[in-house]
Short mmCIF file of C-alpha atoms and ligand atoms in Angstrom, two decimals:
data_model
loop_
_atom_site.label_atom_id
_atom_site.label_comp_id
_atom_site.label_asym_id
_atom_site.label_seq_id
_atom_site.Cartn_x
_atom_site.Cartn_y
_atom_site.Cartn_z
CA MET D 646 0.21 -0.04 -0.11
CA ASN D 647 1.74 3.56 -1.03
CA LYS D 648 2.83 5.50 1.87
CA GLU D 649 0.48 8.38 1.05
CA PHE D 650 -2.58 5.51 2.09
CA GLN D 651 -0.67 4.14 5.00
CA GLU D 652 -0.85 7.71 6.43
CA ALA D 653 -4.09 7.94 6.26
CA LEU D 654 -5.19 4.70 7.62
CA PRO D 655 -5.32 5.99 11.27
CA VAL D 656 -8.67 7.59 9.76
CA ILE D 657 -10.06 4.46 8.63
CA ARG D 658 -9.13 2.81 11.48
CA ARG D 659 -11.03 5.43 13.86
CA LEU D 660 -14.02 5.15 11.54
CA LYS D 661 -13.75 1.00 12.00
CA GLU D 662 -13.47 0.84 15.46
CA HIS D 663 -16.63 2.92 15.89
CA GLY D 664 -18.41 0.56 13.97
CA TYR D 665 -18.78 2.64 10.85
CA GLU D 666 -17.58 1.08 7.49
CA ALA D 667 -14.80 3.25 5.63
CA TYR D 668 -12.95 2.83 2.73
CA PHE D 669 -10.24 5.14 -0.03
CA VAL D 670 -12.25 6.16 -2.58
CA GLY D 671 -12.18 7.48 -5.64
CA GLY D 672 -9.01 9.83 -7.36
CA SER D 673 -6.66 8.29 -4.94
CA VAL D 674 -7.65 4.67 -5.73
CA ARG D 675 -7.21 5.16 -9.57
CA ASP D 676 -3.85 6.78 -9.57
CA ALA D 677 -2.24 4.11 -7.43
CA LEU D 678 -3.44 1.44 -9.70
CA LEU D 679 -2.05 3.72 -12.67
CA GLY D 680 1.24 3.73 -10.51
CA LYS D 681 0.94 7.23 -10.98
CA LYS D 682 1.34 10.33 -7.90
CA ILE D 683 -1.40 10.23 -5.79
CA LYS D 684 -2.80 13.40 -4.94
CA ASP D 685 -5.57 13.52 -2.06
CA VAL D 686 -6.56 10.96 -0.40
CA ASP D 687 -10.75 10.97 -0.41
CA ILE D 688 -12.19 8.32 1.76
CA ALA D 689 -15.80 7.88 1.70
CA SER D 690 -18.00 6.06 4.76
CA SER D 691 -20.94 5.42 6.31
CA ALA D 692 -20.15 7.69 9.43
CA THR D 693 -22.43 11.09 8.95
CA PRO D 694 -20.96 14.87 9.15
CA ASP D 695 -21.42 14.96 13.02
CA GLN D 696 -20.33 11.41 13.79
CA VAL D 697 -17.00 12.35 11.87
CA ARG D 698 -16.42 15.49 13.73
CA SER D 699 -17.28 13.49 17.43
CA LEU D 700 -14.21 11.08 16.27
CA PHE D 701 -11.97 13.12 15.68
CA SER D 702 -9.49 16.25 17.77
CA ARG D 703 -9.34 18.16 14.55
CA THR D 704 -12.16 18.42 11.57
CA VAL D 705 -13.28 21.47 9.35
CA ASP D 706 -16.87 21.62 8.11
CA ILE D 707 -16.44 22.46 4.41
CA GLY D 708 -19.86 21.16 3.28
CA SER D 709 -21.73 18.91 5.52
CA GLU D 710 -24.93 19.36 4.22
CA HIS D 711 -23.19 17.15 1.18
CA GLY D 712 -21.72 15.19 3.99
CA THR D 713 -18.20 16.26 3.35
CA MET D 714 -16.15 16.64 6.53
CA ILE D 715 -12.03 17.86 6.51
CA VAL D 716 -10.32 15.32 8.88
CA ILE D 717 -6.82 16.46 10.04
CA LEU D 718 -3.74 14.21 11.00
CA ASN D 719 -0.56 15.32 11.13
CA GLY D 720 -0.98 18.25 9.48
CA LEU D 721 -2.15 15.96 6.10
CA HIS D 722 -6.02 16.98 5.32
CA TYR D 723 -8.41 14.22 4.08
CA GLU D 724 -11.71 14.44 2.80
CA VAL D 725 -14.25 12.24 4.38
CA THR D 726 -17.68 12.48 2.69
CA THR D 727 -20.61 10.11 3.89
CA PHE D 728 -22.10 7.68 1.90
CA ARG D 729 -24.40 9.61 -0.63
CA THR D 730 -26.26 9.50 -3.89
CA GLU D 731 -27.39 12.99 -5.47
CA LYS D 732 -30.83 12.49 -6.38
CA ALA D 733 -33.26 14.87 -8.33
CA TYR D 734 -30.82 16.64 -10.63
CA LYS D 735 -31.76 20.11 -12.08
CA ASP D 736 -30.83 21.54 -15.16
CA ASN D 737 -28.10 19.23 -16.04
CA ARG D 738 -25.99 20.64 -13.11
CA ARG D 739 -25.17 19.09 -9.84
CA PRO D 740 -27.76 18.80 -7.21
CA SER D 741 -27.88 20.98 -4.47
CA GLU D 742 -29.28 18.17 -1.96
CA VAL D 743 -27.97 14.94 -1.87
CA THR D 744 -29.21 12.05 0.28
CA PHE D 745 -27.18 10.01 2.47
CA VAL D 746 -27.14 6.03 1.69
CA SER D 747 -25.96 3.17 3.49
CA SER D 748 -24.08 1.19 1.25
CA LEU D 749 -20.27 1.99 -0.57
CA LYS D 750 -22.09 0.41 -3.50
CA GLU D 751 -24.75 3.18 -3.80
CA ASP D 752 -22.08 5.94 -3.43
CA LEU D 753 -19.88 4.48 -6.12
CA LYS D 754 -22.52 4.06 -8.44
CA ARG D 755 -22.89 7.67 -8.48
CA ARG D 756 -19.07 8.33 -9.47
CA ASP D 757 -18.94 9.65 -12.83
CA PHE D 758 -16.38 7.36 -14.85
CA THR D 759 -15.26 3.47 -13.93
CA VAL D 760 -11.89 4.27 -13.56
CA ASN D 761 -13.08 6.77 -10.32
CA ALA D 762 -15.63 4.49 -8.92
CA MET D 763 -13.35 1.80 -6.88
CA ALA D 764 -12.66 2.13 -3.31
CA MET D 765 -10.07 0.41 -1.52
CA ASP D 766 -10.17 -0.97 2.38
CA GLU D 767 -7.71 -0.89 4.20
CA GLU D 768 -6.12 -4.29 3.86
CA GLY D 769 -5.31 -2.71 0.30
CA THR D 770 -8.19 -5.22 -1.39
CA ILE D 771 -9.96 -3.49 -3.75
CA ILE D 772 -13.58 -2.90 -4.62
CA ASP D 773 -14.53 -2.69 -7.92
CA TYR D 774 -18.44 -3.23 -8.90
CA PHE D 775 -18.25 -1.61 -12.48
CA ARG D 776 -15.26 -3.00 -14.51
CA GLY D 777 -13.07 0.14 -13.06
CA ARG D 778 -9.91 -1.78 -13.27
CA GLU D 779 -10.42 -3.66 -16.87
CA HIS D 780 -11.15 -0.25 -18.13
CA ALA D 781 -7.91 1.57 -16.32
CA ASP D 782 -5.96 -1.65 -18.20
CA LEU D 783 -7.82 -0.68 -21.09
CA LYS D 784 -6.94 2.90 -20.36
CA VAL D 785 -10.47 3.94 -21.57
CA ILE D 786 -12.71 6.26 -20.22
CA THR D 787 -16.31 5.19 -20.00
CA THR D 788 -19.80 6.28 -17.75
CA VAL D 789 -20.58 4.27 -14.91
CA GLY D 790 -24.35 3.50 -16.28
CA SER D 791 -25.69 5.04 -18.90
CA PRO D 792 -23.49 8.28 -20.40
CA HIS D 793 -26.41 9.33 -21.65
CA GLU D 794 -28.30 9.74 -18.47
CA ARG D 795 -25.25 10.72 -16.76
CA PHE D 796 -24.47 13.47 -19.04
CA SER D 797 -28.00 14.63 -18.76
CA GLU D 798 -27.93 14.72 -14.90
CA ASP D 799 -24.32 16.73 -14.94
CA ALA D 800 -22.93 17.99 -17.77
CA LEU D 801 -19.75 18.77 -16.71
CA ARG D 802 -18.76 15.63 -16.25
CA MET D 803 -18.37 15.62 -20.41
CA LEU D 804 -15.55 17.65 -20.17
CA ARG D 805 -14.39 15.88 -17.08
CA ALA D 806 -14.30 12.69 -19.71
CA ILE D 807 -11.71 14.72 -21.53
CA ARG D 808 -9.97 16.21 -18.88
CA PHE D 809 -8.96 12.69 -17.95
CA VAL D 810 -8.47 11.56 -21.14
CA SER D 811 -5.59 14.17 -21.05
CA GLN D 812 -4.36 13.71 -17.67
CA LEU D 813 -4.52 10.08 -17.69
CA GLU D 814 -3.23 9.77 -21.58
CA PHE D 815 -6.75 7.65 -21.87
CA THR D 816 -9.16 6.97 -24.83
CA LEU D 817 -13.18 7.54 -24.47
CA SER D 818 -15.03 4.55 -24.80
CA THR D 819 -17.54 4.33 -28.00
CA ASP D 820 -20.53 5.10 -26.70
CA THR D 821 -19.25 7.73 -24.11
CA LEU D 822 -17.83 9.24 -27.25
CA SER D 823 -21.21 9.67 -29.01
CA SER D 824 -22.99 10.25 -26.00
CA ILE D 825 -20.73 13.56 -25.90
CA ARG D 826 -21.25 14.66 -29.78
CA GLU D 827 -25.16 14.23 -29.03
CA ASN D 828 -25.50 16.05 -25.43
CA ALA D 829 -22.54 18.84 -25.92
CA GLN D 830 -25.06 21.27 -25.95
CA LEU D 831 -26.44 20.78 -22.25
CA LEU D 832 -22.93 22.12 -21.35
CA SER D 833 -24.91 25.48 -21.90
CA LYS D 834 -26.34 24.67 -18.42
CA ILE D 835 -22.64 24.99 -16.72
CA SER D 836 -21.14 28.08 -15.18
CA VAL D 837 -17.92 29.13 -16.89
CA GLU D 838 -15.74 29.04 -13.80
CA ARG D 839 -16.43 25.29 -13.67
CA LYS D 840 -15.91 24.97 -17.36
CA THR D 841 -12.45 26.64 -17.15
CA MET D 842 -11.12 24.68 -14.65
CA GLU D 843 -11.53 21.59 -16.50
CA PHE D 844 -10.43 23.48 -19.66
CA GLU D 845 -6.93 24.04 -18.20
CA LYS D 846 -6.30 20.76 -17.07
CA ILE D 847 -7.52 19.72 -20.61
CA MET D 848 -4.67 22.15 -21.61
CA ALA D 849 -2.12 21.21 -19.08
CA GLY D 850 -2.35 17.08 -19.33
CA ARG D 851 -0.05 14.96 -21.35
CA GLY D 852 -2.64 13.91 -23.41
CA SER D 853 -3.70 17.17 -24.37
CA GLU D 854 -3.39 16.50 -28.33
CA ARG D 855 -5.67 14.02 -28.63
CA ALA D 856 -8.18 15.72 -25.70
CA LEU D 857 -8.18 19.06 -27.45
CA LYS D 858 -8.81 17.40 -30.85
CA LEU D 859 -12.00 15.48 -28.87
CA VAL D 860 -12.62 19.12 -27.92
CA ALA D 861 -12.90 19.87 -31.40
CA ASP D 862 -14.57 17.01 -32.69
CA THR D 863 -17.21 16.35 -30.54
CA GLY D 864 -18.36 19.74 -30.79
CA ILE D 865 -17.64 20.70 -27.36
CA TYR D 866 -16.01 23.72 -28.35
CA GLU D 867 -18.92 25.41 -29.59
CA HIS D 868 -20.49 25.72 -26.45
CA LEU D 869 -17.28 27.30 -24.11
CA PRO D 870 -16.39 31.05 -24.21
CA CYS D 871 -15.79 32.26 -27.06
CA LEU D 872 -14.95 29.41 -29.24
CA LYS D 873 -17.99 29.14 -31.57
CA THR D 874 -16.01 29.95 -34.77
CA LYS D 875 -12.47 28.52 -33.79
CA LYS D 876 -13.04 24.77 -35.32
CA GLN D 877 -10.41 24.77 -37.66
CA GLN D 878 -7.89 26.81 -35.76
CA PHE D 879 -8.72 24.92 -32.70
CA LEU D 880 -8.09 21.71 -34.66
CA GLN D 881 -4.38 23.17 -36.04
CA LEU D 882 -4.16 23.88 -31.87
CA SER D 883 -4.30 20.02 -31.02
CA GLY D 884 -1.03 19.22 -33.34
CA LEU D 885 0.66 21.17 -30.79
CA PRO D 886 2.11 19.59 -27.41
CA PHE D 887 0.65 22.27 -24.73
CA HIS D 888 1.29 20.15 -21.59
CA LEU D 889 4.93 21.01 -22.79
CA LEU D 890 4.17 24.13 -21.32
CA SER D 891 4.59 24.97 -17.48
CA ALA D 892 2.45 27.95 -16.34
CA ASN D 893 -1.10 28.15 -17.38
CA GLU D 894 -0.33 31.68 -18.41
CA GLU D 895 1.64 30.05 -21.10
CA ARG D 896 -0.88 27.75 -22.31
CA TRP D 897 -3.79 30.54 -22.38
CA THR D 898 -0.78 32.62 -24.33
CA ALA D 899 -0.43 29.56 -26.65
CA LEU D 900 -4.18 29.28 -27.37
CA ILE D 901 -4.96 33.11 -28.06
CA TYR D 902 -2.28 33.30 -30.53
CA VAL D 903 -2.58 30.01 -32.17
CA LEU D 904 -6.54 30.47 -32.29
CA LYS D 905 -5.99 34.26 -33.65
CA ILE D 906 -7.98 36.10 -31.10
CA SER D 907 -7.93 39.46 -31.52
CA GLU D 908 -9.32 41.25 -28.54
CA THR D 909 -7.09 39.37 -25.76
CA GLU D 910 -8.69 40.69 -22.51
CA GLN D 911 -12.44 40.52 -23.82
CA PHE D 912 -11.45 36.71 -24.33
CA LEU D 913 -9.64 36.40 -20.93
CA ARG D 914 -12.44 37.94 -19.19
CA GLU D 915 -15.58 35.79 -20.91
CA TRP D 916 -13.66 32.69 -19.08
CA LYS D 917 -13.66 34.58 -15.98
CA LEU D 918 -9.97 34.61 -15.74
CA SER D 919 -8.39 36.69 -12.38
CA ASN D 920 -7.39 40.37 -13.36
CA ARG D 921 -3.47 39.44 -12.27
CA GLN D 922 -3.84 36.48 -14.92
CA ILE D 923 -5.50 38.57 -17.33
CA GLU D 924 -2.93 41.24 -17.06
CA MET D 925 0.13 38.88 -17.42
CA ILE D 926 -1.52 37.01 -20.58
CA ALA D 927 -2.42 40.58 -22.22
CA LYS D 928 1.35 41.51 -21.80
CA ASN D 929 2.93 37.98 -23.04
CA ILE D 930 0.64 38.23 -26.30
CA LEU D 931 1.79 41.67 -26.70
CA PHE D 932 5.64 40.44 -26.47
CA LEU D 933 4.79 37.38 -28.32
CA LYS D 934 3.95 39.40 -31.20
CA GLU D 935 7.51 41.36 -30.77
CA ARG D 936 9.44 38.36 -30.28
CA VAL D 937 8.32 36.67 -33.47
CA ASN D 938 9.52 39.13 -35.80
CA ARG D 939 12.73 39.79 -33.73
CA LYS D 940 15.47 39.00 -31.32
CA TRP D 941 15.44 40.09 -27.91
CA THR D 942 16.90 42.97 -27.43
CA LYS D 943 17.99 44.78 -24.03
CA GLN D 944 15.16 47.01 -24.62
CA LEU D 945 12.67 44.70 -25.66
CA LEU D 946 14.22 42.36 -22.82
CA TYR D 947 13.78 45.21 -20.31
CA GLU D 948 10.48 45.96 -21.44
CA SER D 949 9.21 42.72 -20.90
CA GLY D 950 10.72 41.66 -17.46
CA LEU D 951 12.20 37.95 -17.18
CA GLN D 952 9.22 36.24 -16.59
CA CYS D 953 6.93 37.19 -19.38
CA ALA D 954 10.04 36.99 -21.72
CA LEU D 955 10.53 33.23 -20.26
CA GLN D 956 7.08 32.57 -20.69
CA VAL D 957 6.98 34.04 -24.13
CA GLU D 958 10.26 32.36 -25.55
CA ALA D 959 8.35 28.73 -24.15
CA VAL D 960 5.33 29.86 -26.32
CA LYS D 961 6.96 30.80 -29.45
CA ASN D 962 9.36 27.50 -29.53
CA LEU D 963 6.42 25.72 -28.89
CA ILE D 964 4.21 27.00 -31.96
CA GLU D 965 7.51 26.43 -34.00
CA GLY D 966 7.78 22.87 -32.91
CA ASN D 967 10.14 23.25 -30.62
CA VAL D 968 10.96 22.99 -26.87
CA LEU D 969 12.91 25.61 -24.45
CA SER D 970 15.72 23.85 -23.95
CA ASN D 971 17.80 24.81 -20.75
CA GLU D 972 20.07 26.67 -22.15
CA GLY D 973 18.09 28.81 -24.59
CA ARG D 974 16.53 30.09 -20.28
CA SER D 975 20.07 30.81 -19.35
CA GLU D 976 21.17 32.44 -22.33
CA LEU D 977 17.83 34.80 -21.91
CA LYS D 978 18.72 35.10 -18.11
CA ALA D 979 22.21 35.94 -18.17
CA LEU D 980 20.91 39.28 -21.09
CA TYR D 981 18.60 40.21 -18.49
CA GLN D 982 21.27 39.95 -15.81
CA SER D 983 23.45 41.96 -18.01
CA LEU D 984 21.34 45.15 -17.95
CA PRO D 985 22.79 47.95 -16.48
CA ILE D 986 19.04 48.65 -14.91
CA HIS D 987 15.68 46.44 -14.17
CA SER D 988 13.32 48.85 -13.09
CA LYS D 989 13.29 53.04 -13.18
CA ASN D 990 14.07 52.67 -9.15
CA GLU D 991 17.87 51.62 -10.13
CA LEU D 992 18.16 54.62 -11.92
CA GLU D 993 20.89 56.97 -10.30
CA PHE D 994 19.03 60.39 -11.53
CA GLY D 995 15.65 61.17 -10.76
CA GLY D 996 12.97 64.50 -11.04
CA THR D 997 14.54 66.09 -8.38
CA ASP D 998 17.99 65.89 -10.26
CA LEU D 999 16.01 66.91 -13.56
CA LEU D 1000 14.56 70.31 -11.37
CA GLN D 1001 17.55 71.04 -10.07
CA LEU D 1002 19.60 70.73 -13.38
CA SER D 1003 16.63 73.12 -15.58
CA ASN D 1004 15.05 76.48 -14.35
CA GLN D 1005 11.51 74.93 -15.50
CA LYS D 1006 8.57 73.81 -13.58
CA PRO D 1007 7.47 70.52 -13.00
CA GLY D 1008 4.91 69.33 -15.72
CA PRO D 1009 4.91 66.29 -18.38
CA TRP D 1010 7.96 66.99 -20.16
CA MET D 1011 9.83 65.41 -17.00
CA GLY D 1012 8.30 61.74 -17.48
CA GLU D 1013 8.81 61.67 -21.11
CA LEU D 1014 12.69 62.66 -20.62
CA ILE D 1015 13.03 60.33 -17.27
CA LYS D 1016 11.86 57.78 -20.07
CA LYS D 1017 14.47 58.96 -22.63
CA ILE D 1018 16.97 58.59 -20.13
CA GLU D 1019 16.05 55.37 -18.94
CA LEU D 1020 16.04 54.16 -22.17
CA ALA D 1021 19.47 55.41 -22.81
CA VAL D 1022 20.89 53.58 -19.62
CA VAL D 1023 19.08 50.25 -20.89
CA ASN D 1024 20.90 50.47 -24.19
CA ASP D 1025 24.14 51.44 -23.07
CA GLU D 1026 24.36 55.03 -24.32
CA VAL D 1027 25.17 56.50 -21.20
CA ASP D 1028 26.45 54.88 -17.86
CA ASN D 1029 23.84 55.09 -14.86
CA SER D 1030 25.63 57.90 -12.80
CA LYS D 1031 24.24 61.24 -12.55
CA GLU D 1032 27.63 62.83 -13.61
CA ALA D 1033 27.51 60.46 -17.18
CA ILE D 1034 23.38 61.66 -17.59
CA LYS D 1035 23.86 65.13 -16.62
CA GLU D 1036 26.63 65.66 -19.42
CA MET D 1037 24.26 63.71 -22.17
CA LEU D 1038 21.42 66.32 -21.44
CA LYS D 1039 23.59 68.90 -21.43
CA SER D 1040 25.31 67.90 -24.72
CA CYS D 1041 22.19 66.52 -26.65
CA ASN D 1042 20.69 69.72 -25.81
CA LEU D 1043 17.74 68.04 -23.81
CA ILE D 1044 17.98 70.39 -21.14
P1 ATP J 1046 -8.23 14.90 -9.46
O1 ATP J 1046 -7.02 13.84 -9.10
O2 ATP J 1046 -7.37 15.42 -10.61
O3 ATP J 1046 -8.09 15.85 -8.12
P2 ATP J 1046 -10.64 13.33 -8.95
O4 ATP J 1046 -10.22 11.82 -9.79
O5 ATP J 1046 -9.99 13.32 -7.78
O6 ATP J 1046 -9.04 14.02 -10.23
P3 ATP J 1046 -12.28 15.23 -7.85
O7 ATP J 1046 -12.73 16.15 -9.28
O8 ATP J 1046 -11.32 15.54 -7.34
O9 ATP J 1046 -11.45 14.41 -9.23
O10 ATP J 1046 -13.44 14.16 -7.46
C1 ATP J 1046 -13.19 12.96 -6.49
C2 ATP J 1046 -14.00 12.35 -6.64
O11 ATP J 1046 -15.42 12.38 -6.65
C3 ATP J 1046 -14.32 11.68 -8.34
O12 ATP J 1046 -12.89 10.26 -8.28
C4 ATP J 1046 -15.21 11.22 -8.59
O13 ATP J 1046 -15.26 9.47 -8.57
C5 ATP J 1046 -16.40 11.93 -8.14
N1 ATP J 1046 -16.67 13.24 -8.76
C6 ATP J 1046 -15.99 14.40 -9.13
N2 ATP J 1046 -16.92 15.30 -9.93
C7 ATP J 1046 -18.03 14.43 -10.27
C8 ATP J 1046 -18.91 14.49 -10.90
N3 ATP J 1046 -19.27 15.65 -11.13
N4 ATP J 1046 -19.93 13.60 -11.09
C9 ATP J 1046 -19.81 12.20 -10.58
N5 ATP J 1046 -19.32 11.49 -9.90
C10 ATP J 1046 -17.54 12.90 -9.54
MG1 MG J 1047 -9.21 14.96 -6.72
#
């Protein structure tokens, strides 16, 4: 049994000592079987949230009405969820109400895909009612029960299916695939935030190429923000190994560039990204457009900053079919280090110096002149010292 499960065993044992059933469930069981890195260890139990609370000294209520409590043990967090079903789906979205049930089997039955619907007991024995193990071996994502029913209950599952294709490098079973084709339009009922979370995982997974192709082929793209008219570009995009990019912002930058989106900020606002992300990505796009036509100069690098430049370089390499090498990265860093200044604050000559030197009143002319000085320093046309800058201003009749 993996270390992650061993560490969580005391939680299962304590529940069992008090007469409740308790199992490891969901993603951790799947990932252990696949030999992948285990993220969160989730537990399903017959104990209700109140019963869970009474058994452990440190718990956090993150949704007891849905049956979920966090148990903290040795600094690690475990979600313990009461066996439940999700009845009465409204509007093809996850229900707001759940019903607690007494059996593990019913709990596993409400889960989305067979590979996500396995449990493991404290001995390490896998409980697999829906052929999850067989499907894991075949590397196939297939719904628990009728795909049509399951996607009608919660349309987000269609994106989740493609997300697992990407993350696990699986394929979709034939009936799951054809059901997504038929039901894609139900995604219009799903909130943008939930779509964005899944789509980011689709772009990031090792199987992103196959998954992005599925987004195009199944018609799912039509129900994602601002992508309705982009099928051809989307297919082109799916030929790029997006997962080789390391940051989310890099992937959005590549997406926008390849899809030839003209209004970056508007596009990202529709996807409800944070202002900070929008700002970073918009800046990346600006410098990427420069970079595809010319090499980094000191001034360009000064204006972009190192983080943006590295991201732009990674994206440029990707769209040209390359990968940014460590050498390429080091070269760019070295060029950045070699800049005489990295921001205006490092300039040895400021507004006060300027006023002392001239007899003019403060005004917008100052900002313009400081900008000129800044660029002259960056481009090695003048030393970053008060004296040298004064000399330059005088000799160029700038003052
Ligand atoms: P990851 O490793 O990326 O977190 P995961 O399988 O743990 O993958 P989660 O979104 O964390 O995915 O969900 C945990 C489990 O809850 C899933 O494995 C699945 O059994 C169940 N689940 C999550 N979302 C849904 C859903 N929309 N419909 C049905 N079951 C779901
Ligand atoms: Mg998870």
